[in-house]
PDB file of C-alpha atoms in Angstrom:
ATOM      1  CA  MET H   1     -10.160 -35.052  -1.786  1.00 35.00           C
ATOM      2  CA  SER H   2     -12.242 -35.676   1.319  1.00 42.00           C
ATOM      3  CA  GLY H   3     -12.811 -33.265   4.176  1.00 50.00           C
ATOM      4  CA  ILE H   4     -12.864 -33.866   7.915  1.00 54.00           C
ATOM      5  CA  ASP H   5     -14.095 -37.358   8.857  1.00 51.00           C
ATOM      6  CA  GLY H   6     -14.377 -38.298   5.174  1.00 48.00           C
ATOM      7  CA  ALA H   7     -17.092 -35.746   4.438  1.00 46.00           C
ATOM      8  CA  ALA H   8     -17.410 -33.904   1.140  1.00 41.00           C
ATOM      9  CA  PRO H   9     -14.754 -31.258   0.508  1.00 44.00           C
ATOM     10  CA  LEU H  10     -15.265 -28.109   2.558  1.00 45.00           C
ATOM     11  CA  VAL H  11     -15.856 -25.024   0.428  1.00 73.00           C
ATOM     12  CA  ALA H  12     -15.669 -22.287   3.055  1.00 92.00           C
ATOM     13  CA  PRO H  13     -12.489 -20.169   2.948  1.00 96.00           C
ATOM     14  CA  LEU H  14      -9.624 -21.549   5.019  1.00 98.00           C
ATOM     15  CA  VAL H  15      -8.075 -19.036   7.431  1.00 98.00           C
ATOM     16  CA  LEU H  16      -4.733 -19.767   9.109  1.00 98.00           C
ATOM     17  CA  ALA H  17      -4.480 -17.798  12.353  1.00 98.00           C
ATOM     18  CA  ASP H  18      -1.615 -17.376  14.768  1.00 98.00           C
ATOM     19  CA  ILE H  19      -2.832 -16.975  18.350  1.00 98.00           C
ATOM     20  CA  ASP H  20      -0.462 -15.048  20.619  1.00 97.00           C
ATOM     21  CA  GLY H  21       0.066 -11.442  19.617  1.00 96.00           C
ATOM     22  CA  THR H  22      -2.434 -11.822  16.771  1.00 98.00           C
ATOM     23  CA  LEU H  23      -5.766 -12.904  18.267  1.00 98.00           C
ATOM     24  CA  VAL H  24      -5.017 -13.236  21.972  1.00 97.00           C
ATOM     25  CA  HIS H  25      -2.999 -10.891  24.165  1.00 95.00           C
ATOM     26  CA  SER H  26      -1.461 -11.176  27.605  1.00 92.00           C
ATOM     27  CA  HIS H  27      -1.204  -8.557  30.355  1.00 85.00           C
ATOM     28  CA  ARG H  28       2.264  -7.720  29.018  1.00 80.00           C
ATOM     29  CA  ARG H  29       0.881  -6.778  25.618  1.00 74.00           C
ATOM     30  CA  CYS H  30      -2.137  -4.830  26.903  1.00 75.00           C
ATOM     31  CA  ALA H  31      -2.162  -1.454  28.587  1.00 67.00           C
ATOM     32  CA  ASP H  32      -5.592  -2.191  30.064  1.00 75.00           C
ATOM     33  CA  VAL H  33      -7.627  -5.402  30.130  1.00 81.00           C
ATOM     34  CA  GLN H  34     -10.567  -3.970  32.063  1.00 86.00           C
ATOM     35  CA  GLY H  35     -13.738  -5.164  30.381  1.00 91.00           C
ATOM     36  CA  ALA H  36     -11.865  -7.717  28.264  1.00 95.00           C
ATOM     37  CA  ILE H  37     -13.009 -11.313  27.846  1.00 96.00           C
ATOM     38  CA  VAL H  38     -10.728 -13.884  29.455  1.00 97.00           C
ATOM     39  CA  VAL H  39      -9.941 -16.591  26.900  1.00 98.00           C
ATOM     40  CA  GLU H  40      -7.115 -18.288  28.775  1.00 98.00           C
ATOM     41  CA  ARG H  41      -6.489 -19.199  32.398  1.00 97.00           C
ATOM     42  CA  TYR H  42      -3.376 -20.743  33.863  1.00 96.00           C
ATOM     43  CA  ASP H  43      -3.186 -21.986  37.449  1.00 96.00           C
ATOM     44  CA  GLY H  44      -6.401 -20.087  38.099  1.00 94.00           C
ATOM     45  CA  ARG H  45      -5.031 -16.783  36.794  1.00 95.00           C
ATOM     46  CA  ALA H  46      -6.448 -14.897  33.831  1.00 94.00           C
ATOM     47  CA  VAL H  47      -3.567 -14.703  31.321  1.00 95.00           C
ATOM     48  CA  GLY H  48      -5.125 -14.343  27.848  1.00 96.00           C
ATOM     49  CA  PHE H  49      -7.567 -11.670  26.704  1.00 97.00           C
ATOM     50  CA  MET H  50      -9.690 -10.468  23.806  1.00 97.00           C
ATOM     51  CA  SER H  51     -11.975  -7.466  23.645  1.00 96.00           C
ATOM     52  CA  PRO H  52     -15.722  -8.211  23.437  1.00 97.00           C
ATOM     53  CA  SER H  53     -15.697  -6.779  19.900  1.00 97.00           C
ATOM     54  CA  ALA H  54     -12.824  -9.024  18.813  1.00 98.00           C
ATOM     55  CA  PHE H  55     -14.458 -12.074  20.383  1.00 98.00           C
ATOM     56  CA  ALA H  56     -17.698 -11.331  18.511  1.00 98.00           C
ATOM     57  CA  MET H  57     -15.795 -10.975  15.236  1.00 98.00           C
ATOM     58  CA  LEU H  58     -13.936 -14.224  15.897  1.00 98.00           C
ATOM     59  CA  THR H  59     -17.319 -15.892  16.413  1.00 98.00           C
ATOM     60  CA  ASP H  60     -18.447 -14.523  13.044  1.00 98.00           C
ATOM     61  CA  LEU H  61     -15.206 -15.574  11.370  1.00 98.00           C
ATOM     62  CA  GLN H  62     -15.557 -19.131  12.642  1.00 98.00           C
ATOM     63  CA  ALA H  63     -19.114 -19.251  11.279  1.00 97.00           C
ATOM     64  CA  LYS H  64     -18.035 -18.063   7.810  1.00 97.00           C
ATOM     65  CA  SER H  65     -14.713 -19.873   7.380  1.00 97.00           C
ATOM     66  CA  ILE H  66     -12.623 -22.830   8.392  1.00 97.00           C
ATOM     67  CA  LEU H  67     -10.516 -21.165  11.061  1.00 98.00           C
ATOM     68  CA  VAL H  68      -7.354 -23.158  11.750  1.00 98.00           C
ATOM     69  CA  PRO H  69      -5.223 -21.890  14.646  1.00 98.00           C
ATOM     70  CA  ALA H  70      -1.539 -22.190  13.770  1.00 98.00           C
ATOM     71  CA  THR H  71       0.616 -21.735  16.827  1.00 98.00           C
ATOM     72  CA  ALA H  72       3.963 -22.465  18.420  1.00 98.00           C
ATOM     73  CA  ARG H  73       2.080 -23.462  21.563  1.00 98.00           C
ATOM     74  CA  THR H  74       2.374 -27.058  22.694  1.00 98.00           C
ATOM     75  CA  THR H  75      -0.726 -29.219  22.709  1.00 98.00           C
ATOM     76  CA  ARG H  76      -1.246 -28.574  26.420  1.00 98.00           C
ATOM     77  CA  GLN H  77      -0.790 -24.802  26.076  1.00 98.00           C
ATOM     78  CA  TYR H  78      -3.150 -24.684  23.101  1.00 98.00           C
ATOM     79  CA  SER H  79      -5.848 -26.560  25.032  1.00 98.00           C
ATOM     80  CA  ARG H  80      -6.125 -23.645  27.473  1.00 98.00           C
ATOM     81  CA  ILE H  81      -7.486 -21.243  24.817  1.00 98.00           C
ATOM     82  CA  GLN H  82     -11.279 -20.848  24.878  1.00 98.00           C
ATOM     83  CA  PHE H  83     -12.485 -20.123  21.338  1.00 98.00           C
ATOM     84  CA  PRO H  84     -16.122 -19.199  20.621  1.00 98.00           C
ATOM     85  CA  ALA H  85     -16.339 -22.653  18.993  1.00 98.00           C
ATOM     86  CA  VAL H  86     -13.709 -25.363  19.329  1.00 98.00           C
ATOM     87  CA  PRO H  87     -11.741 -25.438  16.033  1.00 98.00           C
ATOM     88  CA  PRO H  88     -11.958 -28.942  14.549  1.00 97.00           C
ATOM     89  CA  VAL H  89      -8.380 -28.708  13.265  1.00 98.00           C
ATOM     90  CA  ALA H  90      -5.299 -26.870  14.555  1.00 98.00           C
ATOM     91  CA  ILE H  91      -1.589 -26.678  13.819  1.00 98.00           C
ATOM     92  CA  VAL H  92       0.404 -26.692  17.072  1.00 98.00           C
ATOM     93  CA  ALA H  93       3.989 -27.184  18.245  1.00 98.00           C
ATOM     94  CA  ALA H  94       5.313 -24.732  15.625  1.00 98.00           C
ATOM     95  CA  GLY H  95       4.025 -27.006  12.854  1.00 98.00           C
ATOM     96  CA  GLY H  96       5.087 -30.239  14.487  1.00 98.00           C
ATOM     97  CA  LEU H  97       1.577 -31.567  15.102  1.00 99.00           C
ATOM     98  CA  ILE H  98      -1.855 -31.237  13.498  1.00 98.00           C
ATOM     99  CA  LEU H  99      -4.735 -31.790  15.893  1.00 98.00           C
ATOM    100  CA  VAL H 100      -7.973 -33.160  14.429  1.00 98.00           C
ATOM    101  CA  GLU H 101     -10.791 -33.017  16.974  1.00 97.00           C
ATOM    102  CA  GLY H 102      -8.058 -32.643  19.608  1.00 97.00           C
ATOM    103  CA  VAL H 103      -6.096 -35.733  18.555  1.00 98.00           C
ATOM    104  CA  PRO H 104      -2.742 -35.601  16.702  1.00 98.00           C
ATOM    105  CA  ASP H 105      -3.078 -36.637  13.067  1.00 98.00           C
ATOM    106  CA  PRO H 106      -0.933 -39.796  12.849  1.00 98.00           C
ATOM    107  CA  VAL H 107       0.140 -39.171   9.259  1.00 98.00           C
ATOM    108  CA  TRP H 108       1.597 -35.753  10.017  1.00 98.00           C
ATOM    109  CA  SER H 109       2.969 -36.852  13.393  1.00 98.00           C
ATOM    110  CA  ALA H 110       5.032 -39.504  11.628  1.00 98.00           C
ATOM    111  CA  ALA H 111       6.138 -37.101   8.899  1.00 98.00           C
ATOM    112  CA  SER H 112       7.195 -34.367  11.316  1.00 98.00           C
ATOM    113  CA  GLN H 113       8.997 -36.899  13.519  1.00 98.00           C
ATOM    114  CA  ALA H 114      10.957 -37.910  10.424  1.00 98.00           C
ATOM    115  CA  LEU H 115      12.006 -34.267   9.991  1.00 98.00           C
ATOM    116  CA  VAL H 116      13.322 -34.265  13.568  1.00 98.00           C
ATOM    117  CA  ASP H 117      15.068 -37.602  13.067  1.00 98.00           C
ATOM    118  CA  ALA H 118      16.744 -36.322   9.890  1.00 98.00           C
ATOM    119  CA  THR H 119      18.751 -33.787  11.905  1.00 98.00           C
ATOM    120  CA  ASP H 120      21.909 -34.547  13.853  1.00 98.00           C
ATOM    121  CA  ALA H 121      20.444 -33.677  17.267  1.00 98.00           C
ATOM    122  CA  THR H 122      17.451 -34.758  19.312  1.00 98.00           C
ATOM    123  CA  VAL H 123      15.110 -32.259  20.928  1.00 98.00           C
ATOM    124  CA  ASP H 124      16.499 -33.198  24.342  1.00 98.00           C
ATOM    125  CA  GLU H 125      20.038 -32.550  23.112  1.00 98.00           C
ATOM    126  CA  VAL H 126      18.981 -29.093  21.942  1.00 98.00           C
ATOM    127  CA  VAL H 127      17.331 -28.447  25.317  1.00 98.00           C
ATOM    128  CA  HIS H 128      20.540 -29.501  27.071  1.00 98.00           C
ATOM    129  CA  ARG H 129      22.584 -27.147  24.869  1.00 98.00           C
ATOM    130  CA  MET H 130      20.201 -24.285  25.712  1.00 97.00           C
ATOM    131  CA  ARG H 131      21.093 -24.634  29.395  1.00 96.00           C
ATOM    132  CA  SER H 132      24.506 -23.108  28.654  1.00 94.00           C
ATOM    133  CA  LEU H 133      22.812 -19.830  27.662  1.00 95.00           C
ATOM    134  CA  PRO H 134      21.939 -17.036  30.145  1.00 94.00           C
ATOM    135  CA  VAL H 135      18.408 -18.360  30.499  1.00 94.00           C
ATOM    136  CA  ALA H 136      15.586 -16.932  32.596  1.00 92.00           C
ATOM    137  CA  GLU H 137      13.832 -20.299  32.992  1.00 94.00           C
ATOM    138  CA  GLU H 138      14.381 -23.995  32.426  1.00 97.00           C
ATOM    139  CA  PRO H 139      14.498 -24.713  28.658  1.00 98.00           C
ATOM    140  CA  ARG H 140      11.492 -26.668  27.456  1.00 97.00           C
ATOM    141  CA  ASN H 141      10.899 -29.570  25.107  1.00 98.00           C
ATOM    142  CA  GLY H 142       7.897 -28.649  22.936  1.00 98.00           C
ATOM    143  CA  ASP H 143       5.964 -31.850  22.191  1.00 98.00           C
ATOM    144  CA  ASP H 144       9.220 -33.528  21.065  1.00 98.00           C
ATOM    145  CA  ARG H 145       9.285 -31.260  18.003  1.00 98.00           C
ATOM    146  CA  PHE H 146      11.107 -28.075  19.108  1.00 98.00           C
ATOM    147  CA  ALA H 147      12.817 -26.418  22.068  1.00 98.00           C
ATOM    148  CA  CYS H 148      12.349 -22.964  23.566  1.00 98.00           C
ATOM    149  CA  VAL H 149      13.549 -20.782  26.413  1.00 98.00           C
ATOM    150  CA  LYS H 150      13.491 -17.206  27.678  1.00 96.00           C
ATOM    151  CA  VAL H 151      16.828 -15.397  27.524  1.00 95.00           C
ATOM    152  CA  ALA H 152      18.057 -11.968  28.488  1.00 89.00           C
ATOM    153  CA  LEU H 153      17.507  -9.398  25.741  1.00 85.00           C
ATOM    154  CA  GLU H 154      21.233  -8.671  25.545  1.00 88.00           C
ATOM    155  CA  ALA H 155      22.261 -12.354  25.596  1.00 92.00           C
ATOM    156  CA  ASP H 156      24.757 -13.438  22.948  1.00 95.00           C
ATOM    157  CA  ILE H 157      23.408 -16.658  21.436  1.00 97.00           C
ATOM    158  CA  SER H 158      25.670 -16.772  18.391  1.00 97.00           C
ATOM    159  CA  ASP H 159      27.536 -19.919  19.537  1.00 97.00           C
ATOM    160  CA  PHE H 160      24.229 -21.688  20.082  1.00 98.00           C
ATOM    161  CA  GLU H 161      22.975 -20.579  16.673  1.00 98.00           C
ATOM    162  CA  GLU H 162      26.174 -21.842  15.040  1.00 98.00           C
ATOM    163  CA  TRP H 163      25.851 -25.220  16.746  1.00 98.00           C
ATOM    164  CA  CYS H 164      22.181 -25.497  15.707  1.00 98.00           C
ATOM    165  CA  ASP H 165      23.114 -24.750  12.126  1.00 98.00           C
ATOM    166  CA  GLN H 166      25.738 -27.480  12.191  1.00 98.00           C
ATOM    167  CA  VAL H 167      23.234 -30.108  13.391  1.00 98.00           C
ATOM    168  CA  GLY H 168      20.415 -29.130  11.030  1.00 98.00           C
ATOM    169  CA  TRP H 169      18.372 -26.878  13.307  1.00 98.00           C
ATOM    170  CA  ARG H 170      17.407 -23.200  13.023  1.00 98.00           C
ATOM    171  CA  VAL H 171      16.830 -20.545  15.661  1.00 98.00           C
ATOM    172  CA  VAL H 172      14.094 -17.935  15.797  1.00 97.00           C
ATOM    173  CA  ARG H 173      14.451 -15.142  18.352  1.00 96.00           C
ATOM    174  CA  GLN H 174      11.676 -12.735  19.317  1.00 91.00           C
ATOM    175  CA  ASP H 175      10.026 -11.214  22.381  1.00 86.00           C
ATOM    176  CA  GLY H 176      12.804 -12.317  24.721  1.00 91.00           C
ATOM    177  CA  ARG H 177      12.480 -15.969  23.770  1.00 95.00           C
ATOM    178  CA  ILE H 178      14.383 -18.244  21.421  1.00 97.00           C
ATOM    179  CA  TYR H 179      12.910 -21.203  19.561  1.00 98.00           C
ATOM    180  CA  ALA H 180      14.998 -23.944  18.025  1.00 98.00           C
ATOM    181  CA  LEU H 181      13.391 -26.104  15.333  1.00 98.00           C
ATOM    182  CA  PRO H 182      14.530 -28.659  12.772  1.00 98.00           C
ATOM    183  CA  ARG H 183      15.478 -26.632   9.708  1.00 98.00           C
ATOM    184  CA  ALA H 184      12.742 -28.208   7.565  1.00 98.00           C
ATOM    185  CA  LEU H 185       9.937 -27.746  10.109  1.00 98.00           C
ATOM    186  CA  SER H 186       7.598 -24.744  10.284  1.00 98.00           C
ATOM    187  CA  LYS H 187       3.914 -23.955  10.436  1.00 98.00           C
ATOM    188  CA  ALA H 188       3.993 -23.833   6.632  1.00 98.00           C
ATOM    189  CA  THR H 189       5.439 -27.343   6.422  1.00 98.00           C
ATOM    190  CA  ALA H 190       2.234 -28.706   7.964  1.00 98.00           C
ATOM    191  CA  VAL H 191      -0.106 -26.940   5.523  1.00 98.00           C
ATOM    192  CA  PRO H 192      -0.028 -29.488   2.656  1.00 98.00           C
ATOM    193  CA  ARG H 193      -1.184 -32.201   5.070  1.00 98.00           C
ATOM    194  CA  LEU H 194      -3.727 -29.775   6.548  1.00 98.00           C
ATOM    195  CA  THR H 195      -5.095 -29.200   3.050  1.00 98.00           C
ATOM    196  CA  GLU H 196      -5.511 -32.942   2.577  1.00 97.00           C
ATOM    197  CA  ILE H 197      -7.448 -33.154   5.833  1.00 97.00           C
ATOM    198  CA  VAL H 198      -9.869 -30.268   5.262  1.00 97.00           C
ATOM    199  CA  GLY H 199     -10.064 -30.415   1.484  1.00 95.00           C
ATOM    200  CA  VAL H 200      -9.355 -26.759   0.689  1.00 95.00           C
ATOM    201  CA  GLU H 201      -6.321 -24.507   0.208  1.00 96.00           C
ATOM    202  CA  PRO H 202      -5.713 -21.603   2.628  1.00 97.00           C
ATOM    203  CA  THR H 203      -6.995 -18.201   1.531  1.00 96.00           C
ATOM    204  CA  VAL H 204      -6.181 -15.866   4.427  1.00 98.00           C
ATOM    205  CA  ALA H 205      -3.335 -15.890   6.967  1.00 98.00           C
ATOM    206  CA  LEU H 206      -3.118 -13.868  10.170  1.00 98.00           C
ATOM    207  CA  GLY H 207       0.151 -13.554  12.060  1.00 98.00           C
ATOM    208  CA  ASP H 208       2.491 -11.217  13.895  1.00 97.00           C
ATOM    209  CA  GLY H 209       5.744 -13.079  14.388  1.00 97.00           C
ATOM    210  CA  LEU H 210       8.803 -14.348  12.595  1.00 97.00           C
ATOM    211  CA  MET H 211       7.568 -17.924  12.911  1.00 97.00           C
ATOM    212  CA  ASP H 212       4.511 -16.981  10.833  1.00 98.00           C
ATOM    213  CA  VAL H 213       6.402 -15.789   7.746  1.00 98.00           C
ATOM    214  CA  GLU H 214       6.525 -19.017   5.712  1.00 97.00           C
ATOM    215  CA  MET H 215       2.893 -19.787   6.536  1.00 98.00           C
ATOM    216  CA  MET H 216       1.690 -16.380   5.444  1.00 97.00           C
ATOM    217  CA  LEU H 217       3.495 -16.605   2.133  1.00 98.00           C
ATOM    218  CA  LEU H 218       1.244 -19.541   1.232  1.00 97.00           C
ATOM    219  CA  THR H 219      -1.835 -17.288   0.971  1.00 97.00           C
ATOM    220  CA  ASP H 220      -2.919 -14.355  -1.158  1.00 93.00           C
ATOM    221  CA  HIS H 221      -4.337 -12.378   1.767  1.00 97.00           C
ATOM    222  CA  ARG H 222      -2.007 -11.739   4.724  1.00 98.00           C
ATOM    223  CA  ILE H 223      -2.769  -9.519   7.705  1.00 98.00           C
ATOM    224  CA  SER H 224      -0.411  -8.494  10.527  1.00 98.00           C
ATOM    225  CA  PRO H 225      -0.305  -6.081  13.459  1.00 97.00           C
ATOM    226  CA  ALA H 226       2.325  -3.441  12.723  1.00 96.00           C
ATOM    227  CA  CYS H 227       3.374  -3.726  16.373  1.00 94.00           C
ATOM    228  CA  GLY H 228       4.435  -7.352  15.877  1.00 95.00           C
ATOM    229  CA  ALA H 229       7.918  -8.772  15.432  1.00 95.00           C
ATOM    230  CA  MET H 230       7.378  -9.578  11.749  1.00 97.00           C
ATOM    231  CA  TRP H 231       6.522  -6.034  10.720  1.00 96.00           C
ATOM    232  CA  LYS H 232       9.149  -4.531  13.050  1.00 95.00           C
ATOM    233  CA  SER H 233      11.813  -6.739  11.455  1.00 95.00           C
ATOM    234  CA  GLY H 234      11.307  -4.908   8.174  1.00 96.00           C
ATOM    235  CA  LEU H 235       9.429  -7.685   6.367  1.00 96.00           C
ATOM    236  CA  ARG H 236       6.656  -6.215   4.223  1.00 96.00           C
ATOM    237  CA  ILE H 237       4.730  -9.283   3.115  1.00 97.00           C
ATOM    238  CA  SER H 238       1.335  -8.461   4.618  1.00 97.00           C
ATOM    239  CA  THR H 239      -1.309  -5.803   5.089  1.00 97.00           C
ATOM    240  CA  PRO H 240      -0.610  -4.092   8.420  1.00 97.00           C
ATOM    241  CA  VAL H 241      -3.065  -2.824  11.021  1.00 97.00           C
ATOM    242  CA  GLU H 242      -2.018  -0.015  13.308  1.00 94.00           C
ATOM    243  CA  GLY H 243      -3.726  -0.955  16.572  1.00 92.00           C
ATOM    244  CA  VAL H 244      -1.839  -2.248  19.595  1.00 92.00           C
ATOM    245  CA  GLY H 245      -2.857  -5.114  21.852  1.00 92.00           C
ATOM    246  CA  LEU H 246      -6.593  -5.722  22.049  1.00 95.00           C
ATOM    247  CA  SER H 247      -7.358  -3.125  19.393  1.00 95.00           C
ATOM    248  CA  ALA H 248      -4.877  -4.752  16.998  1.00 96.00           C
ATOM    249  CA  ALA H 249      -6.782  -8.025  17.255  1.00 97.00           C
ATOM    250  CA  GLU H 250     -10.003  -6.168  16.457  1.00 97.00           C
ATOM    251  CA  GLU H 251      -8.489  -4.640  13.328  1.00 98.00           C
ATOM    252  CA  VAL H 252      -6.944  -7.929  12.197  1.00 98.00           C
ATOM    253  CA  LEU H 253     -10.263  -9.739  12.567  1.00 98.00           C
ATOM    254  CA  ALA H 254     -12.263  -6.980  10.875  1.00 98.00           C
ATOM    255  CA  LEU H 255      -9.981  -7.128   7.847  1.00 98.00           C
ATOM    256  CA  ALA H 256     -10.013 -10.933   7.856  1.00 98.00           C
ATOM    257  CA  LEU H 257     -13.823 -10.882   7.753  1.00 98.00           C
ATOM    258  CA  GLU H 258     -13.712  -8.534   4.770  1.00 97.00           C
ATOM    259  CA  ARG H 259     -11.383 -10.913   2.921  1.00 97.00           C
ATOM    260  CA  VAL H 260     -13.529 -13.930   3.771  1.00 97.00           C
ATOM    261  CA  ASP H 261     -16.739 -12.208   2.692  1.00 94.00           C
ATOM    262  CA  THR H 262     -15.119 -11.218  -0.595  1.00 93.00           C
ATOM    263  CA  THR H 263     -13.920 -14.772  -1.168  1.00 90.00           C
ATOM    264  CA  ARG H 264     -17.312 -16.274  -0.359  1.00 88.00           C
ATOM    265  CA  THR H 265     -19.034 -13.853  -2.734  1.00 87.00           C
ATOM    266  CA  ALA H 266     -16.578 -14.644  -5.534  1.00 86.00           C
ATOM    267  CA  ARG H 267     -17.113 -18.388  -5.110  1.00 83.00           C
ATOM    268  CA  LYS H 268     -20.883 -17.989  -5.331  1.00 80.00           C
ATOM    269  CA  ALA H 269     -20.619 -15.980  -8.574  1.00 69.00           C
TER     270      ALA H 269
END
């Protein structure tokens, strides 16, 4: 099985990494960002942060592994993140697209579009249905693969969830936002195609949210901030770290480096 650009199979460990709440944190998630490195800007404002220690560890992790960001961000939102080195491959749009050198992989784009088409509602129809909820913003179409919107914490979305279920969609709710996706689509759904592209199975997964669950179950080594929605929901499928915000990212990355070093040593033996 060939690696990126038809090269020989890559032998470095493959690390799947959620971004928001796992590696990168916003003002809302950080008590203090003084001294932090800005890794995302939006309309000229600094909106995404990592500590210098975490950024250094991420640099090390990228040097020792194939780091594949796996995010619910759209392609445009993902492009704002400044990694130490630009990842050659990324899963974006909640699993709907795989970017290879910044360009959507046509094989997976067609396959994920088929998953959308197999439901009984288009993304735009789901967006339209979301407008009936007590929303805090205009619902958004995420790269024609999913829909999302902010809602009030106390909002009753049960009717919307029931409708989604009837048309073959599922709803994930966390951090004041709801995501609606085709039932068969997730970050994990994209991993088999990802494996074909890079030539190696995932070893480590990093994530904090409910949309990371299926992806993390694909690996033997799973690491999560205990302050994240996944751990708070009661799911115990990963090794937790106790830090919050910037310090949580440091602890996640430190443990990920340990797992990668162990894997690299075992493969050399």
